[in-house]
PDB file of C-alpha atoms in Angstrom:
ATOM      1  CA  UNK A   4       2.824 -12.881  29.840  1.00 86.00           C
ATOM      2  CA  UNK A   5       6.439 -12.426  28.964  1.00 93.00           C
ATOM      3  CA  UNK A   6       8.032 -15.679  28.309  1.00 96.00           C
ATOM      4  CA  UNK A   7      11.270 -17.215  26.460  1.00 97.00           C
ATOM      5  CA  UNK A   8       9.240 -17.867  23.461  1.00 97.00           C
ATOM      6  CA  UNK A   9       7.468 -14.493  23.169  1.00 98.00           C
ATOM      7  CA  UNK A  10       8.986 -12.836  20.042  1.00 98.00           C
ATOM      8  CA  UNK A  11       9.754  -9.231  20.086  1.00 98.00           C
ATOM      9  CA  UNK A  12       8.755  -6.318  17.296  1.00 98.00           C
ATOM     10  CA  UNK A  13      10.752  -2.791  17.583  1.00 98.00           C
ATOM     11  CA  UNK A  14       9.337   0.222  16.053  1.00 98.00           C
ATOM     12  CA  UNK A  15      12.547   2.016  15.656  1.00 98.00           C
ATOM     13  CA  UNK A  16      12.463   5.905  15.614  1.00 97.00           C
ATOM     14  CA  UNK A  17      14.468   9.311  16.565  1.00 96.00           C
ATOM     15  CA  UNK A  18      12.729  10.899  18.417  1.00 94.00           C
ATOM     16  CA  UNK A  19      10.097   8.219  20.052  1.00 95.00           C
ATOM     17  CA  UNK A  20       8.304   9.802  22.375  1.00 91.00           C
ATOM     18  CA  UNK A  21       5.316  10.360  20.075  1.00 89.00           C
ATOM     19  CA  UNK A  22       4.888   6.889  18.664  1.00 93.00           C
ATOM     20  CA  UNK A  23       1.667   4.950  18.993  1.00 93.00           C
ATOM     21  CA  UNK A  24       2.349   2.405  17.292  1.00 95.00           C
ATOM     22  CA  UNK A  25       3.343   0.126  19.943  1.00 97.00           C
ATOM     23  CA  UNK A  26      -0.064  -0.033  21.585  1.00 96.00           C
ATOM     24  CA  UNK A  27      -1.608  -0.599  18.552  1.00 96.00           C
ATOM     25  CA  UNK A  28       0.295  -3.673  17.086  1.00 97.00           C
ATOM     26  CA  UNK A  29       0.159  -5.037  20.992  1.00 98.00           C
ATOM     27  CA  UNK A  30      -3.630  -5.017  21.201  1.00 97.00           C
ATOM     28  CA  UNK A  31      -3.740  -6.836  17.726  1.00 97.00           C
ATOM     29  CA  UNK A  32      -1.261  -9.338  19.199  1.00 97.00           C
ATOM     30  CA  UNK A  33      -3.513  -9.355  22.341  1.00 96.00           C
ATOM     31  CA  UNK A  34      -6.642 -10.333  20.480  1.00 96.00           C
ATOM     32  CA  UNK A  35      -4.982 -12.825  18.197  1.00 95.00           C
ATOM     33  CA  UNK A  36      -3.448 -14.940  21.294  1.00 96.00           C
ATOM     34  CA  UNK A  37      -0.026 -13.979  19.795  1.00 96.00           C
ATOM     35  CA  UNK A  38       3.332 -14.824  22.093  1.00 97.00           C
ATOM     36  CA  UNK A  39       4.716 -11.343  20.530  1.00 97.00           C
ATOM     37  CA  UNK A  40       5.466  -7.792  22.115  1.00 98.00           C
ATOM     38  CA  UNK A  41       6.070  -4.440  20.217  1.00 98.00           C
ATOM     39  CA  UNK A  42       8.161  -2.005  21.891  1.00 98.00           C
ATOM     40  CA  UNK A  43      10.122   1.428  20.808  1.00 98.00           C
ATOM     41  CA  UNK A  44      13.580   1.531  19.581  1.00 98.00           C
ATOM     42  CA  UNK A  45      15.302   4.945  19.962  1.00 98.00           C
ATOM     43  CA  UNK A  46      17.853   4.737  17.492  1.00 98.00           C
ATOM     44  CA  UNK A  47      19.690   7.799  15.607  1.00 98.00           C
ATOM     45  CA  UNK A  48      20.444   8.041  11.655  1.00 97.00           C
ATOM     46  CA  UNK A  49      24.160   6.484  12.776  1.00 98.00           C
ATOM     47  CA  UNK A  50      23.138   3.445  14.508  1.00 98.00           C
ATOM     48  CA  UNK A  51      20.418   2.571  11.851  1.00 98.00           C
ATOM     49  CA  UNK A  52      22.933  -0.222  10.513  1.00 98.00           C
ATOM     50  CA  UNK A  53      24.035  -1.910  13.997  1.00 98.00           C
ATOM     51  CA  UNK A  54      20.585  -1.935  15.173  1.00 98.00           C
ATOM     52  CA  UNK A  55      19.324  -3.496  11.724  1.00 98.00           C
ATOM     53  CA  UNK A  56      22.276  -6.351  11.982  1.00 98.00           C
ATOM     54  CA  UNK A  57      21.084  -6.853  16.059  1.00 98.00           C
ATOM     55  CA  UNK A  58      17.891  -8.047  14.454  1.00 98.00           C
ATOM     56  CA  UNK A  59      19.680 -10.663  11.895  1.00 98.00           C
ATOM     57  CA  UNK A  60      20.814 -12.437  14.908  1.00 98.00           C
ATOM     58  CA  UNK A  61      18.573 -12.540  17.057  1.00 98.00           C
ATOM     59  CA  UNK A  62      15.824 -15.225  16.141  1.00 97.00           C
ATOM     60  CA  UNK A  63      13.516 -13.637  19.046  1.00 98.00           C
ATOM     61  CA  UNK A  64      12.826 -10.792  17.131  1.00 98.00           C
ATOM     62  CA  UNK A  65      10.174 -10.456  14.424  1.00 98.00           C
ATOM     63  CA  UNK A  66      11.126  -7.754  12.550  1.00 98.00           C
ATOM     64  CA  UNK A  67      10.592  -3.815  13.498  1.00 98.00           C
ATOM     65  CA  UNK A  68       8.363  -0.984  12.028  1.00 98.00           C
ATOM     66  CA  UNK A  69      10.496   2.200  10.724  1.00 98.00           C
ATOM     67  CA  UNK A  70       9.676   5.624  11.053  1.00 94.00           C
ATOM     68  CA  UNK A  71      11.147   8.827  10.824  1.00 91.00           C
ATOM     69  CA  UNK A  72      13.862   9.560   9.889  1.00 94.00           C
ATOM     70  CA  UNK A  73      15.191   6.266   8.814  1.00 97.00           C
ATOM     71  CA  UNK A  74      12.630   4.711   6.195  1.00 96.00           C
ATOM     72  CA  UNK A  75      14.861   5.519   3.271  1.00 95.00           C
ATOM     73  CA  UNK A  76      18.152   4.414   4.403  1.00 97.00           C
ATOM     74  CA  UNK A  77      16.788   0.966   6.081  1.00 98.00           C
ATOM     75  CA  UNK A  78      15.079  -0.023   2.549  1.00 98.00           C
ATOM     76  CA  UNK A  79      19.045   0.209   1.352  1.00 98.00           C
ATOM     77  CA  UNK A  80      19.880  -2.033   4.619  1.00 98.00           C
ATOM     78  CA  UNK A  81      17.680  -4.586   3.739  1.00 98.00           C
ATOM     79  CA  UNK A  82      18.302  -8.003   1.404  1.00 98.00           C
ATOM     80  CA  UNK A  83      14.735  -7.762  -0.155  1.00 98.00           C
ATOM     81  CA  UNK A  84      12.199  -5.263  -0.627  1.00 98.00           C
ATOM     82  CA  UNK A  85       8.377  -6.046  -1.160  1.00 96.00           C
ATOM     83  CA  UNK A  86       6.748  -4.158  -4.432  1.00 93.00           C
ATOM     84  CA  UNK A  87       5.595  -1.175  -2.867  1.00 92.00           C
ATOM     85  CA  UNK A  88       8.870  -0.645  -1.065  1.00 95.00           C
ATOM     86  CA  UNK A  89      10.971  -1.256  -4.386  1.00 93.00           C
ATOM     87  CA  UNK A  90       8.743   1.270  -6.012  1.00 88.00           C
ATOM     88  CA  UNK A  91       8.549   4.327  -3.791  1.00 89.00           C
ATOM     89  CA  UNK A  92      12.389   3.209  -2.278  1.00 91.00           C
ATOM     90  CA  UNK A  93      11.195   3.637   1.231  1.00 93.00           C
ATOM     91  CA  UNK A  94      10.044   0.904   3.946  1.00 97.00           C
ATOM     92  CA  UNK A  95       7.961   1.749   6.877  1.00 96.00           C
ATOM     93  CA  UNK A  96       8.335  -2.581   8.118  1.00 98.00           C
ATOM     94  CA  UNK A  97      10.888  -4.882   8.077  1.00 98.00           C
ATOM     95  CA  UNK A  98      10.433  -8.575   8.885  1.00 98.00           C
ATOM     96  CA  UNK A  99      13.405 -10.929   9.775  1.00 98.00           C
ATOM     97  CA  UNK A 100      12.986 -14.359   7.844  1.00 98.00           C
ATOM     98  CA  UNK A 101      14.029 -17.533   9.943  1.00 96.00           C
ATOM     99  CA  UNK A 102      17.483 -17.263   8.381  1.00 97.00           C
ATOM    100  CA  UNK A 103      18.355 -14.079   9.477  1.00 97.00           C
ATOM    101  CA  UNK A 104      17.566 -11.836   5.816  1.00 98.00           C
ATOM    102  CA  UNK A 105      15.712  -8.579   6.494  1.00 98.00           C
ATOM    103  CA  UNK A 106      12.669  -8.431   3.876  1.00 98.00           C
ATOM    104  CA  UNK A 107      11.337  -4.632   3.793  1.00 98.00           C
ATOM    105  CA  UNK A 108       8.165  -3.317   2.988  1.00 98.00           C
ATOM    106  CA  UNK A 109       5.992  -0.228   2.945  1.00 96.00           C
ATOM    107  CA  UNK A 110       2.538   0.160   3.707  1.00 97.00           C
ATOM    108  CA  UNK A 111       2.481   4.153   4.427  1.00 96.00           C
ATOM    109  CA  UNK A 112       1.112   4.787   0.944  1.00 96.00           C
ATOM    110  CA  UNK A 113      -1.860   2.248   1.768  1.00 96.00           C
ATOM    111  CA  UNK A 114      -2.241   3.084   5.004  1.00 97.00           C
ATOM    112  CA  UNK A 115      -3.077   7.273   4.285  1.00 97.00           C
ATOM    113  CA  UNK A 116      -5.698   6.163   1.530  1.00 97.00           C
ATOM    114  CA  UNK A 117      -7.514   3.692   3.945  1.00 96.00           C
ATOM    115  CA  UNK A 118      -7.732   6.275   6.768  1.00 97.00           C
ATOM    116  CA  UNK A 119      -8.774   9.080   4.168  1.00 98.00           C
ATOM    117  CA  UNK A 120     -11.840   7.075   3.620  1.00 98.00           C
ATOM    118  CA  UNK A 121     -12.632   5.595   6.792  1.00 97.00           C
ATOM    119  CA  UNK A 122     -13.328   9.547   7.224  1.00 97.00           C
ATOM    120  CA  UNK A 123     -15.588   9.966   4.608  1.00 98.00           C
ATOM    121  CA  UNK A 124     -12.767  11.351   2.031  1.00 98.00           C
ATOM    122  CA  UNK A 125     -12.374  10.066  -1.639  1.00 98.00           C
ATOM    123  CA  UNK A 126      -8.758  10.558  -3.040  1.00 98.00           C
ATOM    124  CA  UNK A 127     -10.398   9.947  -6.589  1.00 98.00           C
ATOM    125  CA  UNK A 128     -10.653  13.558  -8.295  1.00 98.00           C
ATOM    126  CA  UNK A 129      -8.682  15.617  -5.304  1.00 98.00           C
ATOM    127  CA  UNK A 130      -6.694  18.331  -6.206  1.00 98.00           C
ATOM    128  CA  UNK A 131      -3.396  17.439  -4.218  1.00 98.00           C
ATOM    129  CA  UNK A 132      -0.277  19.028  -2.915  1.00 98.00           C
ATOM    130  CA  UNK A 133       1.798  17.362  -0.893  1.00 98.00           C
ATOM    131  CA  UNK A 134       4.695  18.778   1.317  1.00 98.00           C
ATOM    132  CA  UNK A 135       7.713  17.079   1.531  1.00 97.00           C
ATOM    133  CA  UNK A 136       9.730  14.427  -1.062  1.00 96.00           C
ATOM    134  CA  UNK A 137      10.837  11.244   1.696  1.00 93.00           C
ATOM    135  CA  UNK A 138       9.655   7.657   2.089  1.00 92.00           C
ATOM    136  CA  UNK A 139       6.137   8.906   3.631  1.00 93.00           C
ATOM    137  CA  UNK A 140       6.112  11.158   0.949  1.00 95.00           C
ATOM    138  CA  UNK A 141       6.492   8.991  -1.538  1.00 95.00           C
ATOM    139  CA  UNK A 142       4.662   6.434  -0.385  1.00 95.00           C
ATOM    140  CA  UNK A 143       1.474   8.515  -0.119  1.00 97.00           C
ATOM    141  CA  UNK A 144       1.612  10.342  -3.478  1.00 97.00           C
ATOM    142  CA  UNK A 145       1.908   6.844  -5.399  1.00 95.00           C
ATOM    143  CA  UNK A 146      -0.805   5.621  -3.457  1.00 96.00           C
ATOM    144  CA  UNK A 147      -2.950   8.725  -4.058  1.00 97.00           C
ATOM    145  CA  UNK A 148      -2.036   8.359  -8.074  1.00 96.00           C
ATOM    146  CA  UNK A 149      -3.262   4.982  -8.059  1.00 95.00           C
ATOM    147  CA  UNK A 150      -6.373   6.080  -6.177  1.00 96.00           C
ATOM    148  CA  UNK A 151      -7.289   8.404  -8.571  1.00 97.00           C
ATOM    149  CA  UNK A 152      -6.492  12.214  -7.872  1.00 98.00           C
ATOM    150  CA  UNK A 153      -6.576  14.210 -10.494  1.00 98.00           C
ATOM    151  CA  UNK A 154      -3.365  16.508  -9.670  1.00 98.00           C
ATOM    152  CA  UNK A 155      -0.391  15.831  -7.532  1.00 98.00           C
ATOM    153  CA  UNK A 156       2.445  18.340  -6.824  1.00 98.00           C
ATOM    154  CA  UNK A 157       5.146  17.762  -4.401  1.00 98.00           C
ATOM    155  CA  UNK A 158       6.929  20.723  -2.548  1.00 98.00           C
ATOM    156  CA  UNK A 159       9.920  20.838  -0.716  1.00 97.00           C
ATOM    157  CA  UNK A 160      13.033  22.381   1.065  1.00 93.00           C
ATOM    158  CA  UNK A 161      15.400  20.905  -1.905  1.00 95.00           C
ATOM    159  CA  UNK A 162      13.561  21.363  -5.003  1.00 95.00           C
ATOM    160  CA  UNK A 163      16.148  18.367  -6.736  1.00 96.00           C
ATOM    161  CA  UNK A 164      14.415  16.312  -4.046  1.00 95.00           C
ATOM    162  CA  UNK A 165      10.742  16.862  -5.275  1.00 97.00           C
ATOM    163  CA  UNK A 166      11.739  16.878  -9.107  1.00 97.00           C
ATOM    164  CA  UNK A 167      13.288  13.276  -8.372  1.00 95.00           C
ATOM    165  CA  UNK A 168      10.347  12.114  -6.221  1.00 95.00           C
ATOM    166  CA  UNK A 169       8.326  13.458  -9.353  1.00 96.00           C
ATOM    167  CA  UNK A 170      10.367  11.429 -11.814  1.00 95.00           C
ATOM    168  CA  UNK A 171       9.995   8.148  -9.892  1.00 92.00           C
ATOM    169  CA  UNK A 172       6.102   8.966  -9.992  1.00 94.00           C
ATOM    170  CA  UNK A 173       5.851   9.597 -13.866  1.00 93.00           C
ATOM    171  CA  UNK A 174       7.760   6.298 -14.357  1.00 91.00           C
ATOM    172  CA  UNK A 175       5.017   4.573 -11.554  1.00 89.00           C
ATOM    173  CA  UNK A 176       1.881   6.116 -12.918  1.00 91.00           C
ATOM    174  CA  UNK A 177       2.809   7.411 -16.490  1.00 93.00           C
ATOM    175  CA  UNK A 178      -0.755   8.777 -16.740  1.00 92.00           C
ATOM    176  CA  UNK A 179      -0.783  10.653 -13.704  1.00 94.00           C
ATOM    177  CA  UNK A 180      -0.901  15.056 -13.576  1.00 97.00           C
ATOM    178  CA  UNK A 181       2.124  15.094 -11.707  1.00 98.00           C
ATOM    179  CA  UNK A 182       4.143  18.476 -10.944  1.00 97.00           C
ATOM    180  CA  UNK A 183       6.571  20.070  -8.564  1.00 97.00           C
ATOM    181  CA  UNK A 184       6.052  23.504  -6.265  1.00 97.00           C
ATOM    182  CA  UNK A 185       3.285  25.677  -5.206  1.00 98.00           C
ATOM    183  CA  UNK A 186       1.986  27.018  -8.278  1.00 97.00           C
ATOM    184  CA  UNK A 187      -1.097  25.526  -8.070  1.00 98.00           C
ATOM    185  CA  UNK A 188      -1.875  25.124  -4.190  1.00 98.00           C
ATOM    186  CA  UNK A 189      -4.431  27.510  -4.750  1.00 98.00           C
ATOM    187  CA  UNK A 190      -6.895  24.977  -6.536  1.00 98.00           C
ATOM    188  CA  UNK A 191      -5.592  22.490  -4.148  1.00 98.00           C
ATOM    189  CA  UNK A 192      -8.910  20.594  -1.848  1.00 98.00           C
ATOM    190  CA  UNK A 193      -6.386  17.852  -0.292  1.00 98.00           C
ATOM    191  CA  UNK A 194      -3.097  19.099   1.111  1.00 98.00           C
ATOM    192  CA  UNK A 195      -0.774  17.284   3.174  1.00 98.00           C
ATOM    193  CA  UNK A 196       2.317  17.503   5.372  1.00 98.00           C
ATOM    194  CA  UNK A 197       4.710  14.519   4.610  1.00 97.00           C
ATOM    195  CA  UNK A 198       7.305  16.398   6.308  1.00 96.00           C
ATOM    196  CA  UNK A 199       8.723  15.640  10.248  1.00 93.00           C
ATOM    197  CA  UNK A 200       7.314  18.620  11.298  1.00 95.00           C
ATOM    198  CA  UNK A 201       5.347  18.454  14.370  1.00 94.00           C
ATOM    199  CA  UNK A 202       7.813  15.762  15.778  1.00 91.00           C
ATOM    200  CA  UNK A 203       9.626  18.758  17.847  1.00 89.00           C
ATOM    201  CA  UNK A 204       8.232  21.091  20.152  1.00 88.00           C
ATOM    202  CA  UNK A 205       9.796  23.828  18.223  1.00 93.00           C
ATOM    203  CA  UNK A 206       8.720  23.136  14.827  1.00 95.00           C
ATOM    204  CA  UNK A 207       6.542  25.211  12.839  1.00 96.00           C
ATOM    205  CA  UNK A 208       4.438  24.598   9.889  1.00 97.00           C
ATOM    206  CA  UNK A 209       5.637  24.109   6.401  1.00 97.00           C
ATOM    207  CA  UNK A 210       2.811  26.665   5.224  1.00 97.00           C
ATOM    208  CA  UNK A 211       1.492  29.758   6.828  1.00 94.00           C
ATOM    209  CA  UNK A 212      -2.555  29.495   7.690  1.00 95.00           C
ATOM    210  CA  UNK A 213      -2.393  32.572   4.525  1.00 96.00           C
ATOM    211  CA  UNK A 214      -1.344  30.227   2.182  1.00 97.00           C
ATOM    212  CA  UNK A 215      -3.771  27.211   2.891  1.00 98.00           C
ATOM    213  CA  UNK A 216      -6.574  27.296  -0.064  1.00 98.00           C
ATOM    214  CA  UNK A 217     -10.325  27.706   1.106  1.00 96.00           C
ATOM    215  CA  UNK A 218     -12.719  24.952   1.423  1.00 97.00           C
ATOM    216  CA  UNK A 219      -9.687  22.590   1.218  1.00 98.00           C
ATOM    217  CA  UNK A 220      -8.875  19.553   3.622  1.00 98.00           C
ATOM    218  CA  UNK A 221      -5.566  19.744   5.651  1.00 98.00           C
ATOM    219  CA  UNK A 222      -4.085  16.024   6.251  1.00 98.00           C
ATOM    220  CA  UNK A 223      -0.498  15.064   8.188  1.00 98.00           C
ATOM    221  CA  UNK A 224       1.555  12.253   8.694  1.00 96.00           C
ATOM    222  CA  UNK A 225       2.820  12.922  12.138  1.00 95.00           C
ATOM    223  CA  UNK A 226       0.917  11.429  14.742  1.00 89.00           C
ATOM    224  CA  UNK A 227       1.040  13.729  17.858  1.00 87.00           C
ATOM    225  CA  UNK A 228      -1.546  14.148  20.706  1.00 80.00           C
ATOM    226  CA  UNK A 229      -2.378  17.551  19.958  1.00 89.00           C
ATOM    227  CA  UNK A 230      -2.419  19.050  16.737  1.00 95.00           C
ATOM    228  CA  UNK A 231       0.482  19.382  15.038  1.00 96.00           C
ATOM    229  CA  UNK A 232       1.270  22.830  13.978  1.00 97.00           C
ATOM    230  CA  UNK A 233       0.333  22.100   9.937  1.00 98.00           C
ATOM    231  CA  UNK A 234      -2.809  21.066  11.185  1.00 98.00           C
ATOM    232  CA  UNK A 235      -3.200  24.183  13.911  1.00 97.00           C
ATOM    233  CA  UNK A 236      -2.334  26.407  10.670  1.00 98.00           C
ATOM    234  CA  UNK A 237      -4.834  24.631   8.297  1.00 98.00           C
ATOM    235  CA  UNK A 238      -7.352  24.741  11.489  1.00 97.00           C
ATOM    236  CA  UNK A 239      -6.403  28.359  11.801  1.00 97.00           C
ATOM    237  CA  UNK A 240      -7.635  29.274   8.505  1.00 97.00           C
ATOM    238  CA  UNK A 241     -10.826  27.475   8.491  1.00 97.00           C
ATOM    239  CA  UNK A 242     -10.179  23.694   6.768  1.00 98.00           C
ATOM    240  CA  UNK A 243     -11.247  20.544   8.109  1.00 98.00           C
ATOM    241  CA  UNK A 244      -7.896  18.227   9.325  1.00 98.00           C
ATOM    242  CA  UNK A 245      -7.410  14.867   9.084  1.00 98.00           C
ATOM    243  CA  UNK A 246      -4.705  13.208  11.915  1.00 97.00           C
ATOM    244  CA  UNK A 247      -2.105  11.156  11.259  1.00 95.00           C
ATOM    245  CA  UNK A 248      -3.558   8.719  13.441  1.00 94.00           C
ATOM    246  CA  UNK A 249      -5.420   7.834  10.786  1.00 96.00           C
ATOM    247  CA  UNK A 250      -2.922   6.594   8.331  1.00 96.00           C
ATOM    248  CA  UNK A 251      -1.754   4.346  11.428  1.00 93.00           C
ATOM    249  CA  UNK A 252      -5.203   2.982  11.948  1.00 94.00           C
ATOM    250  CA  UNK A 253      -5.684   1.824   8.166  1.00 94.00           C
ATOM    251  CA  UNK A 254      -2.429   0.117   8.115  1.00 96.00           C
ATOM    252  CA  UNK A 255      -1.688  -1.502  11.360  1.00 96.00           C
ATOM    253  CA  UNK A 256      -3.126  -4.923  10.837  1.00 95.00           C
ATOM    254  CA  UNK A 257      -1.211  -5.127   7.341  1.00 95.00           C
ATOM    255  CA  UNK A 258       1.610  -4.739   9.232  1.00 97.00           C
ATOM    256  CA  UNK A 259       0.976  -7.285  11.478  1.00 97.00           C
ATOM    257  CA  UNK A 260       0.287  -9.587   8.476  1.00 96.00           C
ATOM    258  CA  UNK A 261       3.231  -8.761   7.191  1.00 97.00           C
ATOM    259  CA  UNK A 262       5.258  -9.291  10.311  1.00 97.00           C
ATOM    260  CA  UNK A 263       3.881 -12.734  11.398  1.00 92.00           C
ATOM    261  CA  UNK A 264       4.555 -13.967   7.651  1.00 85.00           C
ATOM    262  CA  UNK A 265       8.134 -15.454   8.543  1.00 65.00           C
TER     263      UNK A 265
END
């Protein structure tokens, strides 16, 4: 029931139409007997700030969960950031206090290790590439470092992007075999799309089903509910995929933590 004291949670996107995470924080609500409702927040890159200072004033609201394309730009919104957040400069969370300051957190990173291994995959050892530099991005590969792979190189569109996302990496996990491009995708046995791709019906996949390495696993980011066309490529050329449902599932109830802390 829907009542004055029922406190709301956004999960603020552009585009929305895929997200899942509403039913998923609202059946952990559910079983807790928690007066709180999650619902989505289409919002575009320019009204990231208004929407952001809504949620100061209004002491219904706990906080929202950010997703593409604004993780980046709300951790520089916000008036504190939790450790992971202030180390991979992204927040996928953000929890209004009682006073009205926005306290921003990621859990992406987390999340993607938790659902790897819920499936039966170790991160310790991989061979990684990873496609794309953002907040997910980031989040994941310093979460993979710290889990243990034994290579990580980032790829994307703006090579300054990847080489700065590589930089911030070194500095997080000095002892980590971290590198930039495509040169050695063909050792690769974990690659993943951090990109948006697969948010759009007319997207197409960052690599070509040619360019996938044998025997390797294909994971994405982007939940969808059909396979995104990374995944349809990597399916295409024979390698078991790994949803990005599954980064969702490992890190919802951190999130709700997280939320229901003020």
């Amino acid at each position: 029931m829907i009542s004055g004291t029922t406190r709301t949670c956004f999960v603020v996107a552009d585009p929305v139409h895929h997200l899942r995470t509403p039913t998923s924080l609202n059946r952990i609500w559910e079983a807790q007997g928690d007066d709180a409702v999650t619902v989505a927040a289409h919002v575009t890159a320019a009204g990231l700030s208004a929407f952001l200072a809504g949620i100061r004033v209004n002491a219904s609201v706990l906080g929202t969960v950010v997703t593409v394309p604004h993780k980046e730009n709300a951790a520089a919104l916000c008036d504190e950031l939790g450790p992971n957040a202030r180390l991979v400069g992204a927040v996928n969370v953000v929890r209004r206090t009682q006073d009205g300051r926005l306290v921003g957190e990621t859990f992406d990173g987390l999340g993607f290790v938790a659902g790897l291994r819920a499936q039966g995959i170790e991160p310790e050892g991989q061979r990684v590439v990873v496609v794309g530099a953002g907040g997910a991005a980031s989040a994941v590969a310093v979460a993979l470092l710290s889990a243990g792979v034994r290579t990580l190189d980032v790829s994307n569109r703006t090579a300054p992007r990847a080489a700065s996302l590589v930089e911030r990496l070194h500095a997080a996990v000095p002892s980590g075999d971290v590198g930039t491009g495509l040169d050695r995708l063909p050792a690769a046995t974990l690659v993943i799309n951090a990109t948006s791709a697969g948010l759009h019906p007319a997207d197409v996949s960052p690599l070509p089903a040619a360019a996938f390495p044998a025997g390797a696993t294909a994971a994405d980011v982007v939940m969808s509910s059909s396979p995104t066309p990374f995944l349809a490529a990597a399916a295409a050329a024979g390698l078991r995929t790994h949803e990005g449902i599954h980064m969702l599932a490992g890190q919802t109830h951190l999130i709700a933590q997280f939320l229901r802390a003020s």
